[in-house]
GROMACS .gro file of C-alpha atoms in nm:
model
  468
    1MET     CA    1  -6.368  -0.383  13.077
    2ALA     CA    2  -6.243  -0.035  13.003
    3ARG     CA    3  -6.070   0.014  12.672
    4THR     CA    4  -5.759   0.137  12.845
    5SER     CA    5  -5.710  -0.200  13.012
    6ILE     CA    6  -5.698  -0.392  12.685
    7VAL     CA    7  -5.352  -0.539  12.625
    8GLN     CA    8  -5.192  -0.381  12.319
    9ASN     CA    9  -4.937  -0.546  12.093
   10TYR     CA   10  -4.590  -0.429  12.193
   11GLN     CA   11  -4.407  -0.221  11.935
   12HIS     CA   12  -4.032  -0.176  11.971
   13PRO     CA   13  -3.950   0.194  12.005
   14GLN     CA   14  -3.751   0.348  11.720
   15PRO     CA   15  -3.420   0.523  11.797
   16GLY     CA   16  -3.484   0.878  11.903
   17THR     CA   17  -3.836   0.817  12.036
   18THR     CA   18  -3.738   0.725  12.392
   19SER     CA   19  -3.465   0.806  12.641
   20THR     CA   20  -3.436   0.440  12.744
   21PHE     CA   21  -3.245   0.309  12.443
   22THR     CA   22  -3.101  -0.039  12.450
   23LEU     CA   23  -2.724  -0.057  12.421
   24ASP     CA   24  -2.751  -0.162  12.057
   25GLU     CA   25  -2.965   0.142  11.983
   26LYS     CA   26  -2.715   0.370  12.153
   27VAL     CA   27  -2.432   0.225  11.945
   28GLN     CA   28  -2.638   0.260  11.628
   29HIS     CA   29  -2.698   0.623  11.721
   30GLU     CA   30  -2.320   0.676  11.748
   31ILE     CA   31  -2.265   0.506  11.413
   32LEU     CA   32  -2.508   0.747  11.245
   33LYS     CA   33  -2.379   1.047  11.440
   34ASN     CA   34  -2.016   0.981  11.340
   35GLY     CA   35  -2.088   0.860  10.988
   36ILE     CA   36  -1.918   0.526  11.046
   37THR     CA   37  -1.937   0.297  10.741
   38LYS     CA   38  -1.724   0.031  10.580
   39PRO     CA   39  -1.429   0.202  10.410
   40LYS     CA   40  -1.463   0.231  10.034
   41GLY     CA   41  -1.185   0.077   9.829
   42TYR     CA   42  -1.004  -0.096  10.115
   43THR     CA   43  -1.067  -0.334  10.403
   44VAL     CA   44  -0.966  -0.303  10.769
   45SER     CA   45  -0.939  -0.606  10.998
   46TYR     CA   46  -0.928  -0.596  11.378
   47HIS     CA   47  -0.754  -0.881  11.562
   48ALA     CA   48  -0.805  -0.942  11.934
   49ASN     CA   49  -0.861  -1.206  12.199
   50PRO     CA   50  -1.014  -1.115  12.538
   51GLU     CA   51  -0.795  -1.373  12.712
   52VAL     CA   52  -0.496  -1.142  12.661
   53GLU     CA   53  -0.668  -0.866  12.856
   54LYS     CA   54  -0.706  -1.084  13.168
   55GLN     CA   55  -0.335  -1.126  13.234
   56HIS     CA   56  -0.167  -0.945  13.522
   57PHE     CA   57   0.205  -0.865  13.553
   58GLY     CA   58   0.173  -0.768  13.919
   59GLN     CA   59   0.027  -0.490  14.130
   60THR     CA   60   0.318  -0.248  14.091
   61HIS     CA   61   0.426  -0.341  13.739
   62PRO     CA   62   0.370  -0.063  13.480
   63MET     CA   63   0.240  -0.299  13.210
   64LYS     CA   64  -0.139  -0.332  13.237
   65PRO     CA   65  -0.299  -0.556  12.972
   66TRP     CA   66  -0.632  -0.415  13.094
   67ARG     CA   67  -0.559  -0.114  12.873
   68LEU     CA   68  -0.675  -0.338  12.587
   69THR     CA   69  -1.014  -0.376  12.753
   70LEU     CA   70  -1.053   0.001  12.770
   71THR     CA   71  -0.944   0.036  12.407
   72ASN     CA   72  -1.194  -0.222  12.284
   73LYS     CA   73  -1.476  -0.072  12.489
   74ILE     CA   74  -1.424   0.270  12.327
   75VAL     CA   75  -1.402   0.116  11.979
   76LEU     CA   76  -1.728  -0.072  12.040
   77ALA     CA   77  -1.902   0.226  12.202
   78TYR     CA   78  -1.844   0.439  11.893
   79GLY     CA   79  -1.958   0.151  11.671
   80MET     CA   80  -1.628   0.133  11.485
   81HIS     CA   81  -1.652  -0.245  11.479
   82GLU     CA   82  -1.923  -0.213  11.215
   83ALA     CA   83  -1.663  -0.078  10.971
   84MET     CA   84  -1.411  -0.361  11.020
   85ASP     CA   85  -1.372  -0.734  10.982
   86LEU     CA   86  -1.335  -0.871  11.335
   87TYR     CA   87  -1.120  -1.175  11.410
   88LEU     CA   88  -1.083  -1.371  11.732
   89SER     CA   89  -0.715  -1.455  11.719
   90ARG     CA   90  -0.581  -1.786  11.840
   91ALA     CA   91  -0.248  -1.872  11.991
   92ALA     CA   92   0.062  -1.902  11.776
   93THR     CA   93   0.210  -2.250  11.780
   94ASN     CA   94   0.555  -2.335  11.911
   95GLN     CA   95   0.675  -2.395  11.558
   96GLU     CA   96   0.553  -2.053  11.448
   97LEU     CA   97   0.726  -1.880  11.739
   98GLU     CA   98   1.045  -2.076  11.674
   99GLY     CA   99   1.056  -1.917  11.331
  100PHE     CA  100   1.245  -1.647  11.524
  101HIS     CA  101   1.294  -1.750  11.888
  102THR     CA  102   1.511  -2.040  12.003
  103SER     CA  103   1.338  -2.363  12.098
  104ASP     CA  104   1.489  -2.376  12.448
  105TYR     CA  105   1.360  -2.026  12.522
  106ILE     CA  106   1.011  -2.112  12.398
  107GLU     CA  107   1.013  -2.432  12.603
  108PHE     CA  108   1.115  -2.237  12.912
  109LEU     CA  109   0.829  -1.986  12.868
  110GLN     CA  110   0.583  -2.270  12.815
  111ARG     CA  111   0.681  -2.463  13.128
  112VAL     CA  112   0.780  -2.204  13.387
  113THR     CA  113   0.525  -2.087  13.645
  114PRO     CA  114   0.535  -1.877  13.964
  115THR     CA  115   0.527  -2.200  14.167
  116ASN     CA  116   0.810  -2.389  13.995
  117ILE     CA  117   1.044  -2.102  13.912
  118GLU     CA  118   1.249  -2.174  14.228
  119HIS     CA  119   1.325  -2.524  14.105
  120PRO     CA  120   1.690  -2.547  13.990
  121SER     CA  121   1.588  -2.653  13.640
  122PHE     CA  122   1.422  -2.310  13.599
  123SER     CA  123   1.597  -2.080  13.848
  124ASP     CA  124   1.935  -2.149  13.688
  125ARG     CA  125   1.802  -2.021  13.356
  126THR     CA  126   1.627  -1.700  13.465
  127LEU     CA  127   1.945  -1.500  13.423
  128GLN     CA  128   2.010  -1.658  13.082
  129PHE     CA  129   1.664  -1.555  12.959
  130ASN     CA  130   1.666  -1.216  13.137
  131ILE     CA  131   1.375  -1.295  13.368
  132GLY     CA  132   1.337  -1.049  13.657
  133ASP     CA  133   1.149  -0.742  13.777
  134ASP     CA  134   1.089  -0.600  13.428
  135CYS     CA  135   0.992  -0.937  13.284
  136PRO     CA  136   0.839  -1.139  13.570
  137ILE     CA  137   0.690  -1.486  13.558
  138PHE     CA  138   0.313  -1.480  13.614
  139ASP     CA  139   0.024  -1.723  13.574
  140GLY     CA  140  -0.081  -1.750  13.213
  141LEU     CA  141   0.244  -1.605  13.078
  142TYR     CA  142   0.280  -1.840  12.782
  143GLN     CA  143  -0.086  -1.809  12.688
  144TYR     CA  144  -0.048  -1.432  12.694
  145CYS     CA  145   0.261  -1.442  12.472
  146SER     CA  146   0.128  -1.691  12.221
  147LEU     CA  147  -0.205  -1.508  12.188
  148TYR     CA  148  -0.066  -1.161  12.121
  149ALA     CA  149   0.188  -1.312  11.879
  150GLY     CA  150  -0.083  -1.517  11.713
  151ALA     CA  151  -0.289  -1.202  11.659
  152SER     CA  152  -0.001  -1.027  11.481
  153LEU     CA  153   0.068  -1.337  11.275
  154ASP     CA  154  -0.298  -1.366  11.173
  155ALA     CA  155  -0.306  -0.995  11.089
  156ALA     CA  156  -0.001  -1.036  10.864
  157ARG     CA  157  -0.161  -1.331  10.690
  158LYS     CA  158  -0.475  -1.129  10.619
  159LEU     CA  159  -0.253  -0.874  10.445
  160THR     CA  160  -0.064  -1.130  10.240
  161SER     CA  161  -0.387  -1.299  10.131
  162HIS     CA  162  -0.533  -0.961  10.029
  163GLN     CA  163  -0.824  -1.007  10.269
  164SER     CA  164  -0.720  -0.686  10.447
  165SER     CA  165  -0.556  -0.362  10.341
  166ILE     CA  166  -0.497  -0.251  10.701
  167ALA     CA  167  -0.476  -0.504  10.986
  168ILE     CA  168  -0.482  -0.390  11.350
  169ASN     CA  169  -0.357  -0.575  11.659
  170TRP     CA  170  -0.334  -0.348  11.963
  171SER     CA  171  -0.217  -0.636  12.184
  172GLY     CA  172   0.102  -0.666  11.978
  173GLY     CA  173   0.398  -0.438  11.923
  174LEU     CA  174   0.628  -0.584  12.189
  175HIS     CA  175   0.946  -0.472  12.020
  176HIS     CA  176   1.217  -0.534  12.282
  177ALA     CA  177   1.212  -0.917  12.295
  178LYS     CA  178   1.524  -1.083  12.156
  179LYS     CA  179   1.578  -1.420  11.993
  180SER     CA  180   1.647  -1.597  12.323
  181GLU     CA  181   1.563  -1.350  12.598
  182ALA     CA  182   1.290  -1.129  12.737
  183SER     CA  183   1.344  -0.755  12.762
  184GLY     CA  184   1.153  -0.441  12.854
  185PHE     CA  185   0.821  -0.611  12.946
  186CYS     CA  186   0.840  -0.810  12.617
  187TYR     CA  187   0.876  -1.188  12.597
  188ILE     CA  188   0.787  -1.279  12.238
  189ASN     CA  189   0.867  -1.038  11.956
  190ASP     CA  190   0.539  -1.060  11.766
  191ILE     CA  191   0.657  -0.791  11.525
  192VAL     CA  192   0.948  -1.001  11.401
  193VAL     CA  193   0.726  -1.308  11.368
  194ALA     CA  194   0.473  -1.104  11.168
  195ILE     CA  195   0.738  -0.948  10.942
  196LEU     CA  196   0.878  -1.293  10.866
  197GLN     CA  197   0.530  -1.386  10.748
  198LEU     CA  198   0.510  -1.074  10.532
  199LEU     CA  199   0.849  -1.153  10.378
  200LEU     CA  200   0.706  -1.471  10.231
  201TYR     CA  201   0.517  -1.252   9.986
  202HIS     CA  202   0.669  -0.904  10.008
  203PRO     CA  203   1.022  -0.830   9.887
  204ARG     CA  204   1.063  -0.524  10.114
  205VAL     CA  205   0.902  -0.429  10.444
  206LEU     CA  206   0.940  -0.090  10.614
  207TYR     CA  207   0.911  -0.101  10.994
  208ILE     CA  208   0.826   0.229  11.167
  209ASP     CA  209   0.831   0.266  11.546
  210ILE     CA  210   0.687   0.566  11.736
  211ASP     CA  211   0.722   0.421  12.086
  212VAL     CA  212   0.918   0.645  12.324
  213HIS     CA  213   1.169   0.359  12.360
  214HIS     CA  214   1.398   0.240  12.082
  215GLY     CA  215   1.272  -0.059  11.881
  216ASP     CA  216   1.591  -0.250  11.951
  217GLY     CA  217   1.458  -0.606  11.925
  218VAL     CA  218   1.321  -0.558  11.573
  219GLU     CA  219   1.631  -0.369  11.459
  220GLN     CA  220   1.857  -0.645  11.591
  221ALA     CA  221   1.652  -0.921  11.425
  222PHE     CA  222   1.686  -0.767  11.078
  223TRP     CA  223   2.029  -0.607  11.126
  224SER     CA  224   2.196  -0.785  10.836
  225THR     CA  225   1.928  -0.780  10.567
  226ASP     CA  226   1.810  -0.529  10.310
  227ARG     CA  227   1.467  -0.695  10.299
  228VAL     CA  228   1.359  -0.492  10.602
  229MET     CA  229   1.429  -0.128  10.680
  230THR     CA  230   1.376  -0.031  11.045
  231LEU     CA  231   1.302   0.330  11.139
  232SER     CA  232   1.264   0.421  11.507
  233PHE     CA  233   1.163   0.758  11.661
  234HIS     CA  234   1.250   0.753  12.032
  235LYS     CA  235   1.403   0.918  12.336
  236TYR     CA  236   1.776   0.849  12.341
  237ASP     CA  237   2.011   0.869  12.634
  238LYS     CA  238   2.273   0.596  12.620
  239ASP     CA  239   2.338   0.583  12.993
  240ASN     CA  240   2.010   0.687  13.153
  241TYR     CA  241   1.717   0.575  12.937
  242PHE     CA  242   1.617   0.221  12.840
  243PRO     CA  243   1.736   0.049  12.627
  244GLY     CA  244   2.027   0.290  12.565
  245THR     CA  245   2.050   0.206  12.194
  246GLY     CA  246   1.936   0.379  11.877
  247GLY     CA  247   2.183   0.664  11.842
  248LEU     CA  248   2.205   0.870  11.526
  249ASP     CA  249   2.511   0.677  11.411
  250ASP     CA  250   2.348   0.336  11.462
  251ILE     CA  251   2.271   0.271  11.096
  252GLY     CA  252   2.325  -0.103  11.057
  253PRO     CA  253   2.636  -0.318  11.006
  254PRO     CA  254   2.950  -0.105  10.961
  255HIS     CA  255   3.087  -0.298  10.664
  256PRO     CA  256   2.942  -0.155  10.341
  257SER     CA  257   2.925  -0.496  10.175
  258ASN     CA  258   2.678  -0.623  10.437
  259PRO     CA  259   2.325  -0.606  10.287
  260GLY     CA  260   2.189  -0.450  10.607
  261ALA     CA  261   2.420  -0.149  10.598
  262HIS     CA  262   2.225   0.179  10.615
  263HIS     CA  263   1.895  -0.010  10.661
  264SER     CA  264   1.863   0.055  11.037
  265LEU     CA  265   1.764   0.419  11.073
  266ASN     CA  266   1.723   0.595  11.406
  267VAL     CA  267   1.574   0.928  11.509
  268PRO     CA  268   1.707   0.994  11.862
  269LEU     CA  269   1.511   1.264  12.045
  270HIS     CA  270   1.542   1.456  12.371
  271ASP     CA  271   1.279   1.527  12.636
  272GLY     CA  272   0.975   1.740  12.570
  273ILE     CA  273   0.925   1.730  12.193
  274GLU     CA  274   0.603   1.909  12.088
  275ASP     CA  275   0.321   1.816  11.850
  276GLU     CA  276   0.416   2.033  11.551
  277GLN     CA  277   0.783   1.935  11.574
  278TYR     CA  278   0.703   1.565  11.589
  279ILE     CA  279   0.456   1.568  11.300
  280LYS     CA  280   0.695   1.762  11.077
  281LEU     CA  281   0.985   1.537  11.171
  282PHE     CA  282   0.780   1.225  11.098
  283ARG     CA  283   0.672   1.352  10.756
  284ASP     CA  284   1.018   1.479  10.662
  285ILE     CA  285   1.174   1.142  10.736
  286VAL     CA  286   0.910   0.881  10.654
  287GLY     CA  287   0.825   1.032  10.316
  288PRO     CA  288   1.181   1.006  10.177
  289CYS     CA  289   1.224   0.659  10.333
  290VAL     CA  290   0.921   0.529  10.143
  291ALA     CA  291   1.028   0.703   9.821
  292THR     CA  292   1.384   0.568   9.838
  293TYR     CA  293   1.335   0.219   9.981
  294ASN     CA  294   1.013   0.149   9.788
  295PRO     CA  295   0.861  -0.093  10.041
  296THR     CA  296   0.574  -0.320   9.941
  297ALA     CA  297   0.432  -0.335  10.298
  298ILE     CA  298   0.461  -0.129  10.616
  299VAL     CA  299   0.447  -0.227  10.983
  300LEU     CA  300   0.370   0.062  11.219
  301GLN     CA  301   0.433   0.022  11.593
  302CYS     CA  302   0.218   0.276  11.781
  303GLY     CA  303   0.362   0.266  12.131
  304ALA     CA  304   0.157   0.514  12.334
  305ASP     CA  305   0.423   0.589  12.594
  306SER     CA  306   0.531   0.871  12.363
  307LEU     CA  307   0.218   1.059  12.473
  308GLY     CA  308   0.241   1.341  12.723
  309GLY     CA  309   0.178   1.240  13.083
  310ASP     CA  310   0.274   0.876  13.033
  311ARG     CA  311   0.401   0.702  13.344
  312LEU     CA  312   0.732   0.612  13.174
  313GLY     CA  313   0.741   0.872  12.897
  314CYS     CA  314   0.906   1.212  12.858
  315PHE     CA  315   0.747   1.375  12.551
  316ASN     CA  316   0.476   1.643  12.531
  317LEU     CA  317   0.267   1.482  12.257
  318ASN     CA  318  -0.112   1.495  12.239
  319ILE     CA  319  -0.329   1.220  12.095
  320ARG     CA  320  -0.399   1.401  11.767
  321ALA     CA  321  -0.025   1.434  11.697
  322HIS     CA  322   0.031   1.065  11.770
  323GLY     CA  323  -0.257   0.981  11.539
  324ALA     CA  324  -0.119   1.208  11.267
  325CYS     CA  325   0.164   0.953  11.221
  326VAL     CA  326  -0.092   0.681  11.151
  327ALA     CA  327  -0.281   0.908  10.912
  328PHE     CA  328   0.034   0.997  10.718
  329THR     CA  329   0.149   0.635  10.696
  330LYS     CA  330  -0.193   0.538  10.564
  331THR     CA  331  -0.160   0.781  10.271
  332PHE     CA  332   0.097   0.556  10.099
  333ASN     CA  333  -0.180   0.303  10.029
  334LEU     CA  334   0.046   0.008  10.104
  335PRO     CA  335  -0.054  -0.304  10.300
  336LEU     CA  336  -0.031  -0.181  10.659
  337LEU     CA  337   0.003  -0.377  10.983
  338VAL     CA  338  -0.072  -0.157  11.286
  339VAL     CA  339   0.031  -0.282  11.631
  340GLY     CA  340   0.041  -0.141  11.982
  341GLY     CA  341   0.346  -0.137  12.209
  342GLY     CA  342   0.431   0.065  12.518
  343GLY     CA  343   0.191   0.287  12.705
  344TYR     CA  344   0.156   0.292  13.083
  345THR     CA  345  -0.130   0.529  13.157
  346PRO     CA  346  -0.412   0.295  13.048
  347ARG     CA  347  -0.687   0.554  12.995
  348ASN     CA  348  -0.467   0.755  12.756
  349VAL     CA  349  -0.342   0.446  12.575
  350ALA     CA  350  -0.704   0.347  12.514
  351ARG     CA  351  -0.792   0.693  12.388
  352ALA     CA  352  -0.499   0.698  12.145
  353TRP     CA  353  -0.552   0.350  12.003
  354ALA     CA  354  -0.928   0.401  11.968
  355TYR     CA  355  -0.865   0.729  11.784
  356GLU     CA  356  -0.609   0.562  11.560
  357THR     CA  357  -0.859   0.288  11.485
  358SER     CA  358  -1.097   0.560  11.365
  359ILE     CA  359  -0.820   0.694  11.139
  360CYS     CA  360  -0.768   0.349  10.989
  361ILE     CA  361  -1.137   0.318  10.897
  362GLY     CA  362  -1.159   0.680  10.781
  363ALA     CA  363  -1.411   0.794  11.044
  364ASP     CA  364  -1.418   1.142  11.198
  365VAL     CA  365  -1.548   1.058  11.545
  366HIS     CA  366  -1.689   1.309  11.795
  367PRO     CA  367  -1.441   1.407  12.069
  368SER     CA  368  -1.684   1.335  12.354
  369LEU     CA  369  -1.674   0.972  12.456
  370PRO     CA  370  -2.017   0.807  12.416
  371ALA     CA  371  -2.216   0.821  12.738
  372HIS     CA  372  -2.267   0.444  12.729
  373THR     CA  373  -1.892   0.371  12.717
  374PRO     CA  374  -1.814   0.111  12.989
  375PHE     CA  375  -1.578   0.233  13.262
  376LEU     CA  376  -1.648   0.591  13.156
  377GLU     CA  377  -1.548   0.711  13.503
  378HIS     CA  378  -1.188   0.620  13.423
  379PHE     CA  379  -1.185   0.902  13.169
  380ALA     CA  380  -1.310   1.170  13.409
  381PRO     CA  381  -1.326   1.458  13.451
  382ASP     CA  382  -1.330   1.554  13.081
  383LYS     CA  383  -1.453   1.220  12.938
  384THR     CA  384  -1.313   1.317  12.600
  385LEU     CA  385  -1.096   1.146  12.341
  386PHE     CA  386  -0.854   1.440  12.337
  387PRO     CA  387  -0.755   1.563  12.683
  388PRO     CA  388  -0.466   1.816  12.699
  389LEU     CA  389  -0.197   1.558  12.771
  390SER     CA  390   0.087   1.798  12.695
  391GLU     CA  391  -0.012   1.992  13.006
  392VAL     CA  392  -0.043   1.696  13.244
  393ARG     CA  393   0.326   1.671  13.334
  394ARG     CA  394   0.509   1.903  13.103
  395TYR     CA  395   0.875   1.847  13.018
  396ASP     CA  396   1.111   2.121  12.906
  397ASN     CA  397   1.155   2.092  12.532
  398ARG     CA  398   1.521   2.010  12.470
  399ASN     CA  399   1.481   1.957  12.095
  400SER     CA  400   1.602   2.268  11.919
  401ARG     CA  401   1.514   2.335  11.557
  402ALA     CA  402   1.881   2.312  11.464
  403TYR     CA  403   1.910   1.970  11.629
  404LEU     CA  404   1.601   1.830  11.456
  405ASP     CA  405   1.719   1.967  11.121
  406SER     CA  406   2.050   1.788  11.173
  407VAL     CA  407   1.869   1.462  11.245
  408VAL     CA  408   1.666   1.491  10.926
  409MET     CA  409   1.978   1.572  10.726
  410ASN     CA  410   2.160   1.271  10.871
  411VAL     CA  411   1.876   1.030  10.781
  412HIS     CA  412   1.858   1.172  10.429
  413GLU     CA  413   2.232   1.120  10.398
  414GLN     CA  414   2.196   0.753  10.495
  415LEU     CA  415   1.923   0.708  10.234
  416ARG     CA  416   2.174   0.807   9.965
  417TYR     CA  417   2.344   0.473  10.027
  418VAL     CA  418   2.023   0.272   9.996
  419GLU     CA  419   1.946   0.111   9.665
  420GLY     CA  420   1.575   0.099   9.596
  421SER     CA  421   1.412  -0.239   9.532
  422PRO     CA  422   1.686  -0.466   9.669
  423SER     CA  423   1.725  -0.807   9.512
  424VAL     CA  424   1.522  -1.089   9.662
  425GLN     CA  425   1.697  -1.415   9.743
  426MET     CA  426   1.399  -1.647   9.742
  427GLN     CA  427   1.603  -1.942   9.868
  428VAL     CA  428   1.655  -1.773  10.208
  429LEU     CA  429   1.288  -1.708  10.275
  430PRO     CA  430   1.165  -1.814  10.619
  431PRO     CA  431   0.954  -2.131  10.642
  432ASP     CA  432   0.593  -2.089  10.533
  433LEU     CA  433   0.420  -2.030  10.864
  434GLY     CA  434   0.087  -2.040  10.683
  435VAL     CA  435   0.146  -2.404  10.588
  436VAL     CA  436   0.240  -2.480  10.948
  437ARG     CA  437  -0.088  -2.332  11.071
  438GLU     CA  438  -0.288  -2.528  10.812
  439GLU     CA  439  -0.123  -2.848  10.935
  440VAL     CA  440  -0.213  -2.761  11.295
  441ASP     CA  441  -0.574  -2.691  11.192
  442ARG     CA  442  -0.589  -3.029  11.018
  443GLU     CA  443  -0.451  -3.205  11.327
  444ILE     CA  444  -0.712  -3.035  11.546
  445ARG     CA  445  -0.992  -3.141  11.309
  446GLU     CA  446  -0.866  -3.500  11.300
  447GLU     CA  447  -0.848  -3.511  11.680
  448ARG     CA  448  -1.204  -3.383  11.710
  449GLU     CA  449  -1.326  -3.637  11.454
  450GLN     CA  450  -1.152  -3.917  11.642
  451ARG     CA  451  -1.317  -3.806  11.969
  452GLU     CA  452  -1.655  -3.804  11.795
  453VAL     CA  453  -1.600  -4.160  11.668
  454VAL     CA  454  -1.511  -4.278  12.020
  455ARG     CA  455  -1.817  -4.102  12.165
  456ARG     CA  456  -2.053  -4.267  11.914
  457GLU     CA  457  -1.904  -4.611  11.976
  458ARG     CA  458  -1.961  -4.567  12.350
  459GLU     CA  459  -2.322  -4.465  12.290
  460ARG     CA  460  -2.378  -4.775  12.074
  461GLY     CA  461  -2.229  -4.987  12.351
  462ARG     CA  462  -2.465  -4.839  12.611
  463ARG     CA  463  -2.767  -4.898  12.385
  464GLY     CA  464  -2.659  -5.260  12.336
  465GLU     CA  465  -2.641  -5.314  12.712
  466VAL     CA  466  -2.991  -5.172  12.760
  467LEU     CA  467  -3.141  -5.385  12.482
  468GLY     CA  468  -2.961  -5.694  12.609
   0.00000   0.00000   0.00000
């Protein structure tokens, strides 16, 4: 037999020695190429559940949960997951959701389906709970809501237990939902539920919202407290742009003796704001808010409909400018919960949130999307993380320098009324949702143990019959 026909022991090729890398090798190559490592001095956690991504609002509805799939694929393709603690989130319980929402509203969401919605017991309540074209009923609705809310709740708990310094949940950020009604594609306000959890341990929470739409649901929830300051940057047109709230004079309860007075801050913007304007505005306002209010934790809602070219947006922002807000917020070195929000051009939402994930872990990733990124064709023709979005559908910039200066001056004026480090009334803290979850976990374990006992008894019975 010729020597060349002798079977040789197979040796796995090393990265760089062959063009037929396995997927793992390709990801490892990206990790080395982009210098992705665990952050030094702080921990980042990433909270997700693939079941959320499978939901479908309807063929023509702007909200596409599939944008989360694209986001996660980019994150994984770059190898960013190696720098984070990954958590498979589970659904929030009814009791956890009822920490903010009314029980009848939660029960309605849990029971209603596309097939029974015409029944009088449900159809009579659709108007009450604001169910309609914007907030339709679809299969899996309650699972979708409880999972994205559970992810935000888990992320908040990782912050309060000091297991994470920055916790990310891109499926969350649904800021329009009210206590007993759906609104603006939002059913459960995961942000409010998460902030309530943070307030168990943090005396003051600063909420920042960079969605193109006003964060009305969160503002309304904490309208009368000084424990939370809400700050929203958004397009404002009272009569022609949803939700029509968040004007410059909307600063909280009008009576000065109300603790929430001057704690709801709004930055109303016009069409077409540009990168440099937005970054400067964000820094000029957020910096003084942090210095004056002295929060002990921050929640940042990163709605991506403020990007240029968004299906429902009207700004001229590029992805780097959007990410600059995350980068600046990170510099305060406070416990930080980062959530998603709006964003209706899925490929650009995914780009932005993947880039902002890289900012959270301190990685400087290459602009070209990795060649092995799944669904890469959706990012054609450039296949880059930073396409020129401001040129896709450009809006005339109606934000003059004088106008923006007046907005900054107004916010600074409101901060003069804010007393730093407000007193904490511990007796009005929300119920400990962590204890609730521990009780649920115990009940699940007990149920499993009981099932195991029953199974073993049945097996013993079968053996007895055979031996008999």
